[in-house]
């Protein structure tokens, strides 16, 4: 955890220091101590630092949601993007935008979309018998494709002047991220909620029947995971748009290093997911500076090979 915290601090420092206009370590220190030139203070405190903190919070939200979904499904291939939660949240947020709503109403619409997607996936996967992780995964992929079709339809009927911003937002874009306060508060709150449940989550990862036999209240715990993952995904989508594969890559890689104790995995996911997205966003805005790439492009380039590798291992 100490190493991950240092890595997060280093990533944030790198993010505020480099770009189309570089800020030297000396200037960063001057800004941090309340001095520095006005241009450097504006660049760091008003432009780069809020964006870096938003990226960190979004990455932590997605990684934590992915870790919770993987415990629930007992499948390392589960994450909010693959299971359609991101698609449902995106549809809800876009519908609120097209209706002229803003602020908390967009977040609420995204949460409703993510929760609806979760209920659809689990309801359709259950069928006439008990669901299996493979059936849930396949159902999630199909539901995600359906949400993609709805998003395409919404784009087709949207006013032309709104299309560029909506398209960049759908690809994952932190250029217009608002204050990082709300996503950061949600990330900390869910971590504080999930860590005491770590022992029960460890048992649930072994199977619902075994967890029930050992005294775990399985149904309330599953609903807690549903709601927490939906809220995390909704806040991430409203902050930065639809960003894929962070919730897939980070928890799996941490399990290879830390084992499968959720009391360690969940807070580690918050730190590592945030660090990954900060680095990805820094690369996205500097690789062809002064032009910027959507950060979702960078995470997809990292996540697709990892996803294929996991599929190959689980064949």
PDB file of C-alpha atoms in Angstrom:
ATOM      1  CA  UNK A   1       0.000   0.000   0.000  1.00  0.00           C
ATOM      2  CA  UNK A   2       2.881   2.336   0.718  1.00  0.00           C
ATOM      3  CA  UNK A   3       4.383   1.655  -2.702  1.00  0.00           C
ATOM      4  CA  UNK A   4       1.031   2.266  -4.384  1.00  0.00           C
ATOM      5  CA  UNK A   5       0.571   5.524  -2.472  1.00  0.00           C
ATOM      6  CA  UNK A   6       4.022   6.719  -3.550  1.00  0.00           C
ATOM      7  CA  UNK A   7       3.269   5.706  -7.147  1.00  0.00           C
ATOM      8  CA  UNK A   8       0.022   7.695  -7.025  1.00  0.00           C
ATOM      9  CA  UNK A   9       1.841  10.768  -5.699  1.00  0.00           C
ATOM     10  CA  UNK A  10       4.511  10.429  -8.384  1.00  0.00           C
ATOM     11  CA  UNK A  11       1.873  10.094 -11.126  1.00  0.00           C
ATOM     12  CA  UNK A  12       0.043  13.216  -9.906  1.00  0.00           C
ATOM     13  CA  UNK A  13       3.312  15.150  -9.767  1.00  0.00           C
ATOM     14  CA  UNK A  14       4.172  14.042 -13.297  1.00  0.00           C
ATOM     15  CA  UNK A  15       0.696  14.969 -14.534  1.00  0.00           C
ATOM     16  CA  UNK A  16       0.887  18.561 -13.276  1.00  0.00           C
ATOM     17  CA  UNK A  17       4.486  18.992 -14.402  1.00  0.00           C
ATOM     18  CA  UNK A  18       4.455  17.952 -18.056  1.00  0.00           C
ATOM     19  CA  UNK A  19       2.377  18.976 -21.028  1.00  0.00           C
ATOM     20  CA  UNK A  20       2.578  21.329 -23.978  1.00  0.00           C
ATOM     21  CA  UNK A  21       4.087  23.800 -21.472  1.00  0.00           C
ATOM     22  CA  UNK A  22       6.463  22.131 -19.023  1.00  0.00           C
ATOM     23  CA  UNK A  23       6.624  23.173 -15.364  1.00  0.00           C
ATOM     24  CA  UNK A  24       9.965  22.493 -13.684  1.00  0.00           C
ATOM     25  CA  UNK A  25      10.224  20.820 -10.257  1.00  0.00           C
ATOM     26  CA  UNK A  26      11.386  24.121  -8.780  1.00  0.00           C
ATOM     27  CA  UNK A  27       8.321  25.917 -10.110  1.00  0.00           C
ATOM     28  CA  UNK A  28       6.081  23.120  -8.804  1.00  0.00           C
ATOM     29  CA  UNK A  29       7.595  23.495  -5.347  1.00  0.00           C
ATOM     30  CA  UNK A  30       7.112  27.256  -5.487  1.00  0.00           C
ATOM     31  CA  UNK A  31       3.464  26.791  -6.418  1.00  0.00           C
ATOM     32  CA  UNK A  32       2.994  24.208  -3.651  1.00  0.00           C
ATOM     33  CA  UNK A  33       4.384  26.655  -1.066  1.00  0.00           C
ATOM     34  CA  UNK A  34       2.081  29.450  -2.200  1.00  0.00           C
ATOM     35  CA  UNK A  35       4.622  31.310  -4.294  1.00  0.00           C
ATOM     36  CA  UNK A  36       5.523  30.920  -7.949  1.00  0.00           C
ATOM     37  CA  UNK A  37       4.676  32.973 -10.990  1.00  0.00           C
ATOM     38  CA  UNK A  38       0.990  33.735 -11.716  1.00  0.00           C
ATOM     39  CA  UNK A  39       1.120  31.810 -15.012  1.00  0.00           C
ATOM     40  CA  UNK A  40       2.540  28.691 -13.337  1.00  0.00           C
ATOM     41  CA  UNK A  41      -0.017  28.894 -10.520  1.00  0.00           C
ATOM     42  CA  UNK A  42      -2.890  29.198 -12.973  1.00  0.00           C
ATOM     43  CA  UNK A  43      -1.563  26.336 -15.098  1.00  0.00           C
ATOM     44  CA  UNK A  44      -1.063  23.997 -12.147  1.00  0.00           C
ATOM     45  CA  UNK A  45      -3.848  24.877  -9.711  1.00  0.00           C
ATOM     46  CA  UNK A  46      -6.677  25.724 -12.106  1.00  0.00           C
ATOM     47  CA  UNK A  47      -6.011  23.488 -15.123  1.00  0.00           C
ATOM     48  CA  UNK A  48      -3.789  20.486 -14.517  1.00  0.00           C
ATOM     49  CA  UNK A  49      -4.322  19.620 -10.854  1.00  0.00           C
ATOM     50  CA  UNK A  50      -8.163  19.432 -11.007  1.00  0.00           C
ATOM     51  CA  UNK A  51      -7.916  17.318 -14.153  1.00  0.00           C
ATOM     52  CA  UNK A  52      -5.317  15.009 -12.594  1.00  0.00           C
ATOM     53  CA  UNK A  53      -7.390  14.589  -9.426  1.00  0.00           C
ATOM     54  CA  UNK A  54     -10.506  13.884 -11.519  1.00  0.00           C
ATOM     55  CA  UNK A  55      -8.561  11.259 -13.470  1.00  0.00           C
ATOM     56  CA  UNK A  56      -7.333   9.682 -10.236  1.00  0.00           C
ATOM     57  CA  UNK A  57     -10.817   9.557  -8.736  1.00  0.00           C
ATOM     58  CA  UNK A  58     -12.334   8.155 -11.962  1.00  0.00           C
ATOM     59  CA  UNK A  59      -9.712   5.444 -12.269  1.00  0.00           C
ATOM     60  CA  UNK A  60     -10.175   4.474  -8.630  1.00  0.00           C
ATOM     61  CA  UNK A  61     -13.965   4.325  -9.055  1.00  0.00           C
ATOM     62  CA  UNK A  62     -13.738   2.069 -12.106  1.00  0.00           C
ATOM     63  CA  UNK A  63     -11.126  -0.262 -10.593  1.00  0.00           C
ATOM     64  CA  UNK A  64     -13.082  -0.581  -7.352  1.00  0.00           C
ATOM     65  CA  UNK A  65     -16.308  -1.283  -9.259  1.00  0.00           C
ATOM     66  CA  UNK A  66     -14.505  -3.931 -11.320  1.00  0.00           C
ATOM     67  CA  UNK A  67     -13.105  -5.613  -8.204  1.00  0.00           C
ATOM     68  CA  UNK A  68     -16.551  -5.762  -6.608  1.00  0.00           C
ATOM     69  CA  UNK A  69     -18.156  -7.188  -9.745  1.00  0.00           C
ATOM     70  CA  UNK A  70     -15.442  -9.829 -10.050  1.00  0.00           C
ATOM     71  CA  UNK A  71     -16.107 -10.951  -6.482  1.00  0.00           C
ATOM     72  CA  UNK A  72     -19.820 -11.089  -7.137  1.00  0.00           C
ATOM     73  CA  UNK A  73     -19.449 -13.096 -10.362  1.00  0.00           C
ATOM     74  CA  UNK A  74     -16.363 -15.028  -9.278  1.00  0.00           C
ATOM     75  CA  UNK A  75     -14.962 -14.273 -12.719  1.00  0.00           C
ATOM     76  CA  UNK A  76     -11.819 -12.193 -13.455  1.00  0.00           C
ATOM     77  CA  UNK A  77     -13.289 -11.092 -16.805  1.00  0.00           C
ATOM     78  CA  UNK A  78     -16.080  -9.033 -15.206  1.00  0.00           C
ATOM     79  CA  UNK A  79     -15.898  -5.254 -15.171  1.00  0.00           C
ATOM     80  CA  UNK A  80     -18.399  -2.374 -15.559  1.00  0.00           C
ATOM     81  CA  UNK A  81     -17.548  -1.879 -19.247  1.00  0.00           C
ATOM     82  CA  UNK A  82     -17.870  -5.529 -20.276  1.00  0.00           C
ATOM     83  CA  UNK A  83     -21.041  -6.128 -18.242  1.00  0.00           C
ATOM     84  CA  UNK A  84     -22.849  -3.134 -19.706  1.00  0.00           C
ATOM     85  CA  UNK A  85     -22.895  -0.920 -16.603  1.00  0.00           C
ATOM     86  CA  UNK A  86     -20.879   1.770 -18.366  1.00  0.00           C
ATOM     87  CA  UNK A  87     -23.212   1.582 -21.377  1.00  0.00           C
ATOM     88  CA  UNK A  88     -26.323   1.905 -19.216  1.00  0.00           C
ATOM     89  CA  UNK A  89     -24.819   4.836 -17.316  1.00  0.00           C
ATOM     90  CA  UNK A  90     -23.831   6.501 -20.598  1.00  0.00           C
ATOM     91  CA  UNK A  91     -27.374   6.163 -21.972  1.00  0.00           C
ATOM     92  CA  UNK A  92     -28.826   7.659 -18.792  1.00  0.00           C
ATOM     93  CA  UNK A  93     -26.375  10.561 -18.804  1.00  0.00           C
ATOM     94  CA  UNK A  94     -26.872  11.297 -22.530  1.00  0.00           C
ATOM     95  CA  UNK A  95     -30.652  11.236 -22.105  1.00  0.00           C
ATOM     96  CA  UNK A  96     -30.358  13.783 -19.289  1.00  0.00           C
ATOM     97  CA  UNK A  97     -28.096  15.973 -21.421  1.00  0.00           C
ATOM     98  CA  UNK A  98     -30.478  15.878 -24.378  1.00  0.00           C
ATOM     99  CA  UNK A  99     -33.341  16.797 -22.040  1.00  0.00           C
ATOM    100  CA  UNK A 100     -31.430  19.893 -20.953  1.00  0.00           C
ATOM    101  CA  UNK A 101     -30.754  18.664 -17.429  1.00  0.00           C
ATOM    102  CA  UNK A 102     -27.511  19.220 -15.594  1.00  0.00           C
ATOM    103  CA  UNK A 103     -25.520  18.670 -12.427  1.00  0.00           C
ATOM    104  CA  UNK A 104     -26.920  16.136  -9.983  1.00  0.00           C
ATOM    105  CA  UNK A 105     -29.706  15.124 -12.393  1.00  0.00           C
ATOM    106  CA  UNK A 106     -27.144  13.832 -14.900  1.00  0.00           C
ATOM    107  CA  UNK A 107     -25.446  11.816 -12.149  1.00  0.00           C
ATOM    108  CA  UNK A 108     -28.809  10.467 -10.991  1.00  0.00           C
ATOM    109  CA  UNK A 109     -29.770   9.495 -14.534  1.00  0.00           C
ATOM    110  CA  UNK A 110     -26.432   7.747 -15.011  1.00  0.00           C
ATOM    111  CA  UNK A 111     -26.925   5.858 -11.735  1.00  0.00           C
ATOM    112  CA  UNK A 112     -30.404   4.782 -12.830  1.00  0.00           C
ATOM    113  CA  UNK A 113     -29.012   3.574 -16.164  1.00  0.00           C
ATOM    114  CA  UNK A 114     -26.219   1.611 -14.491  1.00  0.00           C
ATOM    115  CA  UNK A 115     -28.619   0.047 -11.994  1.00  0.00           C
ATOM    116  CA  UNK A 116     -31.078  -0.849 -14.784  1.00  0.00           C
ATOM    117  CA  UNK A 117     -28.257  -2.470 -16.746  1.00  0.00           C
ATOM    118  CA  UNK A 118     -27.239  -4.479 -13.682  1.00  0.00           C
ATOM    119  CA  UNK A 119     -30.792  -5.707 -13.142  1.00  0.00           C
ATOM    120  CA  UNK A 120     -31.123  -6.589 -16.831  1.00  0.00           C
ATOM    121  CA  UNK A 121     -27.901  -8.585 -16.881  1.00  0.00           C
ATOM    122  CA  UNK A 122     -28.656 -10.560 -13.733  1.00  0.00           C
ATOM    123  CA  UNK A 123     -32.325 -11.012 -14.584  1.00  0.00           C
ATOM    124  CA  UNK A 124     -31.680 -12.261 -18.115  1.00  0.00           C
ATOM    125  CA  UNK A 125     -28.749 -14.442 -17.083  1.00  0.00           C
ATOM    126  CA  UNK A 126     -30.763 -16.196 -14.367  1.00  0.00           C
ATOM    127  CA  UNK A 127     -33.304 -17.684 -16.762  1.00  0.00           C
ATOM    128  CA  UNK A 128     -35.161 -20.712 -15.419  1.00  0.00           C
ATOM    129  CA  UNK A 129     -32.254 -21.904 -13.321  1.00  0.00           C
ATOM    130  CA  UNK A 130     -29.373 -20.451 -11.362  1.00  0.00           C
ATOM    131  CA  UNK A 131     -27.002 -18.208 -13.248  1.00  0.00           C
ATOM    132  CA  UNK A 132     -23.403 -19.134 -13.946  1.00  0.00           C
ATOM    133  CA  UNK A 133     -20.435 -16.762 -14.361  1.00  0.00           C
ATOM    134  CA  UNK A 134     -20.134 -17.703 -18.051  1.00  0.00           C
ATOM    135  CA  UNK A 135     -23.818 -16.990 -18.698  1.00  0.00           C
ATOM    136  CA  UNK A 136     -23.561 -13.670 -16.855  1.00  0.00           C
ATOM    137  CA  UNK A 137     -20.533 -12.648 -18.863  1.00  0.00           C
ATOM    138  CA  UNK A 138     -22.176 -13.467 -22.186  1.00  0.00           C
ATOM    139  CA  UNK A 139     -25.388 -11.700 -21.156  1.00  0.00           C
ATOM    140  CA  UNK A 140     -23.385  -8.646 -20.122  1.00  0.00           C
ATOM    141  CA  UNK A 141     -21.645  -8.504 -23.497  1.00  0.00           C
ATOM    142  CA  UNK A 142     -25.001  -8.656 -25.303  1.00  0.00           C
ATOM    143  CA  UNK A 143     -26.558  -5.978 -23.055  1.00  0.00           C
ATOM    144  CA  UNK A 144     -23.508  -3.763 -23.583  1.00  0.00           C
ATOM    145  CA  UNK A 145     -23.969  -4.137 -27.342  1.00  0.00           C
ATOM    146  CA  UNK A 146     -27.624  -3.179 -26.958  1.00  0.00           C
ATOM    147  CA  UNK A 147     -26.714  -0.033 -25.029  1.00  0.00           C
ATOM    148  CA  UNK A 148     -24.230   0.784 -27.776  1.00  0.00           C
ATOM    149  CA  UNK A 149     -27.049   0.637 -30.312  1.00  0.00           C
ATOM    150  CA  UNK A 150     -29.157   2.970 -28.150  1.00  0.00           C
ATOM    151  CA  UNK A 151     -26.248   5.406 -27.894  1.00  0.00           C
ATOM    152  CA  UNK A 152     -25.880   5.353 -31.688  1.00  0.00           C
ATOM    153  CA  UNK A 153     -29.578   6.107 -32.073  1.00  0.00           C
ATOM    154  CA  UNK A 154     -29.339   9.013 -29.628  1.00  0.00           C
ATOM    155  CA  UNK A 155     -26.383  10.430 -31.515  1.00  0.00           C
ATOM    156  CA  UNK A 156     -28.281  10.120 -34.807  1.00  0.00           C
ATOM    157  CA  UNK A 157     -31.173  12.246 -33.535  1.00  0.00           C
ATOM    158  CA  UNK A 158     -29.055  14.760 -31.576  1.00  0.00           C
ATOM    159  CA  UNK A 159     -28.500  18.343 -32.770  1.00  0.00           C
ATOM    160  CA  UNK A 160     -25.440  18.645 -34.979  1.00  0.00           C
ATOM    161  CA  UNK A 161     -23.759  21.242 -32.784  1.00  0.00           C
ATOM    162  CA  UNK A 162     -23.721  18.839 -29.806  1.00  0.00           C
ATOM    163  CA  UNK A 163     -22.233  15.852 -31.629  1.00  0.00           C
ATOM    164  CA  UNK A 164     -18.467  16.604 -31.297  1.00  0.00           C
ATOM    165  CA  UNK A 165     -18.644  17.054 -27.537  1.00  0.00           C
ATOM    166  CA  UNK A 166     -20.864  14.009 -27.083  1.00  0.00           C
ATOM    167  CA  UNK A 167     -18.592  11.822 -29.187  1.00  0.00           C
ATOM    168  CA  UNK A 168     -15.460  12.855 -27.283  1.00  0.00           C
ATOM    169  CA  UNK A 169     -17.292  12.317 -24.009  1.00  0.00           C
ATOM    170  CA  UNK A 170     -18.331   8.824 -25.078  1.00  0.00           C
ATOM    171  CA  UNK A 171     -14.725   7.969 -25.920  1.00  0.00           C
ATOM    172  CA  UNK A 172     -13.643   9.057 -22.451  1.00  0.00           C
ATOM    173  CA  UNK A 173     -12.457  12.639 -22.144  1.00  0.00           C
ATOM    174  CA  UNK A 174     -11.244  14.436 -19.026  1.00  0.00           C
ATOM    175  CA  UNK A 175     -10.778  17.818 -20.713  1.00  0.00           C
ATOM    176  CA  UNK A 176     -14.103  19.090 -19.353  1.00  0.00           C
ATOM    177  CA  UNK A 177     -14.100  17.188 -16.044  1.00  0.00           C
ATOM    178  CA  UNK A 178     -15.738  19.163 -13.278  1.00  0.00           C
ATOM    179  CA  UNK A 179     -14.578  19.423  -9.670  1.00  0.00           C
ATOM    180  CA  UNK A 180     -12.971  16.191  -8.382  1.00  0.00           C
ATOM    181  CA  UNK A 181     -14.621  16.623  -4.969  1.00  0.00           C
ATOM    182  CA  UNK A 182     -17.736  14.474  -5.501  1.00  0.00           C
ATOM    183  CA  UNK A 183     -16.018  11.486  -7.185  1.00  0.00           C
ATOM    184  CA  UNK A 184     -13.250  11.594  -4.581  1.00  0.00           C
ATOM    185  CA  UNK A 185     -15.778  11.611  -1.730  1.00  0.00           C
ATOM    186  CA  UNK A 186     -17.658   8.667  -3.251  1.00  0.00           C
ATOM    187  CA  UNK A 187     -14.417   6.729  -3.751  1.00  0.00           C
ATOM    188  CA  UNK A 188     -13.382   7.228  -0.115  1.00  0.00           C
ATOM    189  CA  UNK A 189     -16.889   6.463   1.139  1.00  0.00           C
ATOM    190  CA  UNK A 190     -17.219   3.165  -0.738  1.00  0.00           C
ATOM    191  CA  UNK A 191     -13.719   2.120   0.363  1.00  0.00           C
ATOM    192  CA  UNK A 192     -14.668   2.791   3.994  1.00  0.00           C
ATOM    193  CA  UNK A 193     -17.847   0.745   3.450  1.00  0.00           C
ATOM    194  CA  UNK A 194     -16.188  -2.135   1.596  1.00  0.00           C
ATOM    195  CA  UNK A 195     -13.105  -2.699   3.753  1.00  0.00           C
ATOM    196  CA  UNK A 196     -15.119  -3.832   6.849  1.00  0.00           C
ATOM    197  CA  UNK A 197     -17.003  -6.194   4.514  1.00  0.00           C
ATOM    198  CA  UNK A 198     -13.744  -7.673   3.249  1.00  0.00           C
ATOM    199  CA  UNK A 199     -14.012 -10.863   5.288  1.00  0.00           C
ATOM    200  CA  UNK A 200     -17.556 -11.510   4.018  1.00  0.00           C
ATOM    201  CA  UNK A 201     -16.474 -10.730   0.459  1.00  0.00           C
ATOM    202  CA  UNK A 202     -13.642 -13.250   0.784  1.00  0.00           C
ATOM    203  CA  UNK A 203     -16.179 -15.921   1.705  1.00  0.00           C
ATOM    204  CA  UNK A 204     -18.609 -14.842  -1.037  1.00  0.00           C
ATOM    205  CA  UNK A 205     -15.813 -15.229  -3.587  1.00  0.00           C
ATOM    206  CA  UNK A 206     -15.820 -18.953  -2.742  1.00  0.00           C
ATOM    207  CA  UNK A 207     -19.466 -19.295  -3.706  1.00  0.00           C
ATOM    208  CA  UNK A 208     -22.900 -18.183  -2.528  1.00  0.00           C
ATOM    209  CA  UNK A 209     -23.809 -21.566  -0.993  1.00  0.00           C
ATOM    210  CA  UNK A 210     -20.613 -21.787   1.008  1.00  0.00           C
ATOM    211  CA  UNK A 211     -20.997 -18.182   2.151  1.00  0.00           C
ATOM    212  CA  UNK A 212     -24.575 -18.831   3.300  1.00  0.00           C
ATOM    213  CA  UNK A 213     -23.458 -21.979   5.133  1.00  0.00           C
ATOM    214  CA  UNK A 214     -20.836 -19.942   6.993  1.00  0.00           C
ATOM    215  CA  UNK A 215     -23.355 -17.367   8.161  1.00  0.00           C
ATOM    216  CA  UNK A 216     -22.957 -14.613   5.553  1.00  0.00           C
ATOM    217  CA  UNK A 217     -26.165 -12.757   4.656  1.00  0.00           C
ATOM    218  CA  UNK A 218     -25.677 -13.416   0.948  1.00  0.00           C
ATOM    219  CA  UNK A 219     -28.648 -11.579  -0.550  1.00  0.00           C
ATOM    220  CA  UNK A 220     -28.114  -8.249   1.308  1.00  0.00           C
ATOM    221  CA  UNK A 221     -24.402  -8.427   0.525  1.00  0.00           C
ATOM    222  CA  UNK A 222     -25.084  -9.005  -3.168  1.00  0.00           C
ATOM    223  CA  UNK A 223     -27.484  -6.067  -3.281  1.00  0.00           C
ATOM    224  CA  UNK A 224     -24.873  -3.915  -1.560  1.00  0.00           C
ATOM    225  CA  UNK A 225     -22.395  -4.853  -4.286  1.00  0.00           C
ATOM    226  CA  UNK A 226     -24.992  -4.146  -7.020  1.00  0.00           C
ATOM    227  CA  UNK A 227     -25.732  -0.667  -5.674  1.00  0.00           C
ATOM    228  CA  UNK A 228     -22.119   0.201  -4.903  1.00  0.00           C
ATOM    229  CA  UNK A 229     -20.880  -0.870  -8.351  1.00  0.00           C
ATOM    230  CA  UNK A 230     -23.718   1.054 -10.029  1.00  0.00           C
ATOM    231  CA  UNK A 231     -22.979   4.214  -8.041  1.00  0.00           C
ATOM    232  CA  UNK A 232     -19.239   3.969  -8.716  1.00  0.00           C
ATOM    233  CA  UNK A 233     -19.790   3.447 -12.438  1.00  0.00           C
ATOM    234  CA  UNK A 234     -22.345   6.256 -12.689  1.00  0.00           C
ATOM    235  CA  UNK A 235     -20.031   8.769 -11.026  1.00  0.00           C
ATOM    236  CA  UNK A 236     -17.102   7.700 -13.211  1.00  0.00           C
ATOM    237  CA  UNK A 237     -19.187   8.018 -16.387  1.00  0.00           C
ATOM    238  CA  UNK A 238     -20.546  11.447 -15.484  1.00  0.00           C
ATOM    239  CA  UNK A 239     -17.036  12.645 -14.621  1.00  0.00           C
ATOM    240  CA  UNK A 240     -15.097  11.405 -17.644  1.00  0.00           C
ATOM    241  CA  UNK A 241     -17.426   9.590 -20.033  1.00  0.00           C
ATOM    242  CA  UNK A 242     -17.228   5.930 -20.951  1.00  0.00           C
ATOM    243  CA  UNK A 243     -13.751   4.556 -20.183  1.00  0.00           C
ATOM    244  CA  UNK A 244     -13.201   0.854 -20.591  1.00  0.00           C
ATOM    245  CA  UNK A 245     -10.927  -1.872 -19.247  1.00  0.00           C
ATOM    246  CA  UNK A 246      -9.629  -0.083 -16.110  1.00  0.00           C
ATOM    247  CA  UNK A 247     -11.938  -2.213 -13.982  1.00  0.00           C
ATOM    248  CA  UNK A 248     -10.704  -5.324 -15.787  1.00  0.00           C
ATOM    249  CA  UNK A 249      -6.948  -4.828 -15.817  1.00  0.00           C
ATOM    250  CA  UNK A 250      -6.239  -3.352 -12.388  1.00  0.00           C
ATOM    251  CA  UNK A 251      -7.943  -5.894 -10.067  1.00  0.00           C
ATOM    252  CA  UNK A 252      -6.552  -8.860 -11.987  1.00  0.00           C
ATOM    253  CA  UNK A 253      -2.982  -7.556 -11.946  1.00  0.00           C
ATOM    254  CA  UNK A 254      -3.184  -6.765  -8.233  1.00  0.00           C
ATOM    255  CA  UNK A 255      -4.433 -10.275  -7.459  1.00  0.00           C
ATOM    256  CA  UNK A 256      -1.354 -11.686  -9.153  1.00  0.00           C
ATOM    257  CA  UNK A 257       0.771  -9.674  -6.693  1.00  0.00           C
ATOM    258  CA  UNK A 258      -1.296  -9.418  -3.495  1.00  0.00           C
ATOM    259  CA  UNK A 259      -3.395 -12.574  -3.546  1.00  0.00           C
ATOM    260  CA  UNK A 260      -7.172 -12.585  -3.189  1.00  0.00           C
ATOM    261  CA  UNK A 261      -7.797 -10.931   0.183  1.00  0.00           C
ATOM    262  CA  UNK A 262     -10.413  -8.245  -0.496  1.00  0.00           C
ATOM    263  CA  UNK A 263      -9.310  -6.270   2.556  1.00  0.00           C
ATOM    264  CA  UNK A 264      -6.118  -5.532   0.628  1.00  0.00           C
ATOM    265  CA  UNK A 265      -7.411  -5.692  -2.951  1.00  0.00           C
ATOM    266  CA  UNK A 266     -10.153  -3.068  -2.644  1.00  0.00           C
ATOM    267  CA  UNK A 267      -8.073  -0.140  -1.297  1.00  0.00           C
ATOM    268  CA  UNK A 268      -5.203  -1.200  -3.557  1.00  0.00           C
ATOM    269  CA  UNK A 269      -7.557  -1.011  -6.559  1.00  0.00           C
ATOM    270  CA  UNK A 270      -8.521   2.539  -5.614  1.00  0.00           C
ATOM    271  CA  UNK A 271      -4.859   3.612  -5.603  1.00  0.00           C
ATOM    272  CA  UNK A 272      -3.680   1.595  -8.606  1.00  0.00           C
ATOM    273  CA  UNK A 273      -6.717   2.421 -10.769  1.00  0.00           C
ATOM    274  CA  UNK A 274      -6.302   6.108 -10.076  1.00  0.00           C
ATOM    275  CA  UNK A 275      -2.590   5.962 -10.853  1.00  0.00           C
ATOM    276  CA  UNK A 276      -3.192   4.112 -14.130  1.00  0.00           C
ATOM    277  CA  UNK A 277      -5.771   6.604 -15.378  1.00  0.00           C
ATOM    278  CA  UNK A 278      -3.640   9.607 -14.374  1.00  0.00           C
ATOM    279  CA  UNK A 279      -0.746   8.200 -16.397  1.00  0.00           C
ATOM    280  CA  UNK A 280      -3.041   7.339 -19.325  1.00  0.00           C
ATOM    281  CA  UNK A 281      -4.530  10.849 -19.328  1.00  0.00           C
ATOM    282  CA  UNK A 282      -1.078  12.408 -19.151  1.00  0.00           C
ATOM    283  CA  UNK A 283      -0.035  10.341 -22.177  1.00  0.00           C
ATOM    284  CA  UNK A 284      -3.268  11.218 -24.002  1.00  0.00           C
ATOM    285  CA  UNK A 285      -2.734  14.966 -23.689  1.00  0.00           C
ATOM    286  CA  UNK A 286       1.021  14.988 -24.384  1.00  0.00           C
ATOM    287  CA  UNK A 287       1.626  12.375 -27.090  1.00  0.00           C
ATOM    288  CA  UNK A 288       0.473  14.698 -29.899  1.00  0.00           C
ATOM    289  CA  UNK A 289       0.502  17.983 -27.944  1.00  0.00           C
ATOM    290  CA  UNK A 290      -0.991  20.558 -28.238  1.00  0.00           C
ATOM    291  CA  UNK A 291      -3.756  18.250 -29.592  1.00  0.00           C
ATOM    292  CA  UNK A 292      -5.311  15.774 -27.144  1.00  0.00           C
ATOM    293  CA  UNK A 293      -6.458  12.189 -27.513  1.00  0.00           C
ATOM    294  CA  UNK A 294      -9.451  10.785 -25.609  1.00  0.00           C
ATOM    295  CA  UNK A 295      -8.143   8.895 -22.600  1.00  0.00           C
ATOM    296  CA  UNK A 296     -10.474   6.005 -23.458  1.00  0.00           C
ATOM    297  CA  UNK A 297      -8.304   5.307 -26.503  1.00  0.00           C
ATOM    298  CA  UNK A 298      -5.233   4.792 -24.312  1.00  0.00           C
ATOM    299  CA  UNK A 299      -7.013   2.535 -21.812  1.00  0.00           C
ATOM    300  CA  UNK A 300      -8.487   0.470 -24.658  1.00  0.00           C
ATOM    301  CA  UNK A 301      -5.035  -0.030 -26.186  1.00  0.00           C
ATOM    302  CA  UNK A 302      -3.888  -1.354 -22.810  1.00  0.00           C
ATOM    303  CA  UNK A 303      -7.027  -3.289 -21.949  1.00  0.00           C
ATOM    304  CA  UNK A 304      -7.819  -5.160 -25.162  1.00  0.00           C
ATOM    305  CA  UNK A 305      -4.616  -7.284 -25.163  1.00  0.00           C
ATOM    306  CA  UNK A 306      -5.100  -7.987 -21.456  1.00  0.00           C
ATOM    307  CA  UNK A 307      -8.723  -9.028 -22.005  1.00  0.00           C
ATOM    308  CA  UNK A 308      -7.714 -11.402 -24.832  1.00  0.00           C
ATOM    309  CA  UNK A 309      -4.976 -12.853 -22.644  1.00  0.00           C
ATOM    310  CA  UNK A 310      -7.461 -13.519 -19.823  1.00  0.00           C
ATOM    311  CA  UNK A 311      -9.861 -15.159 -22.260  1.00  0.00           C
ATOM    312  CA  UNK A 312      -7.046 -17.373 -23.520  1.00  0.00           C
ATOM    313  CA  UNK A 313      -6.110 -18.410 -19.974  1.00  0.00           C
ATOM    314  CA  UNK A 314      -9.718 -19.176 -18.990  1.00  0.00           C
ATOM    315  CA  UNK A 315     -10.570 -21.277 -22.071  1.00  0.00           C
TER     316      UNK A 315
END
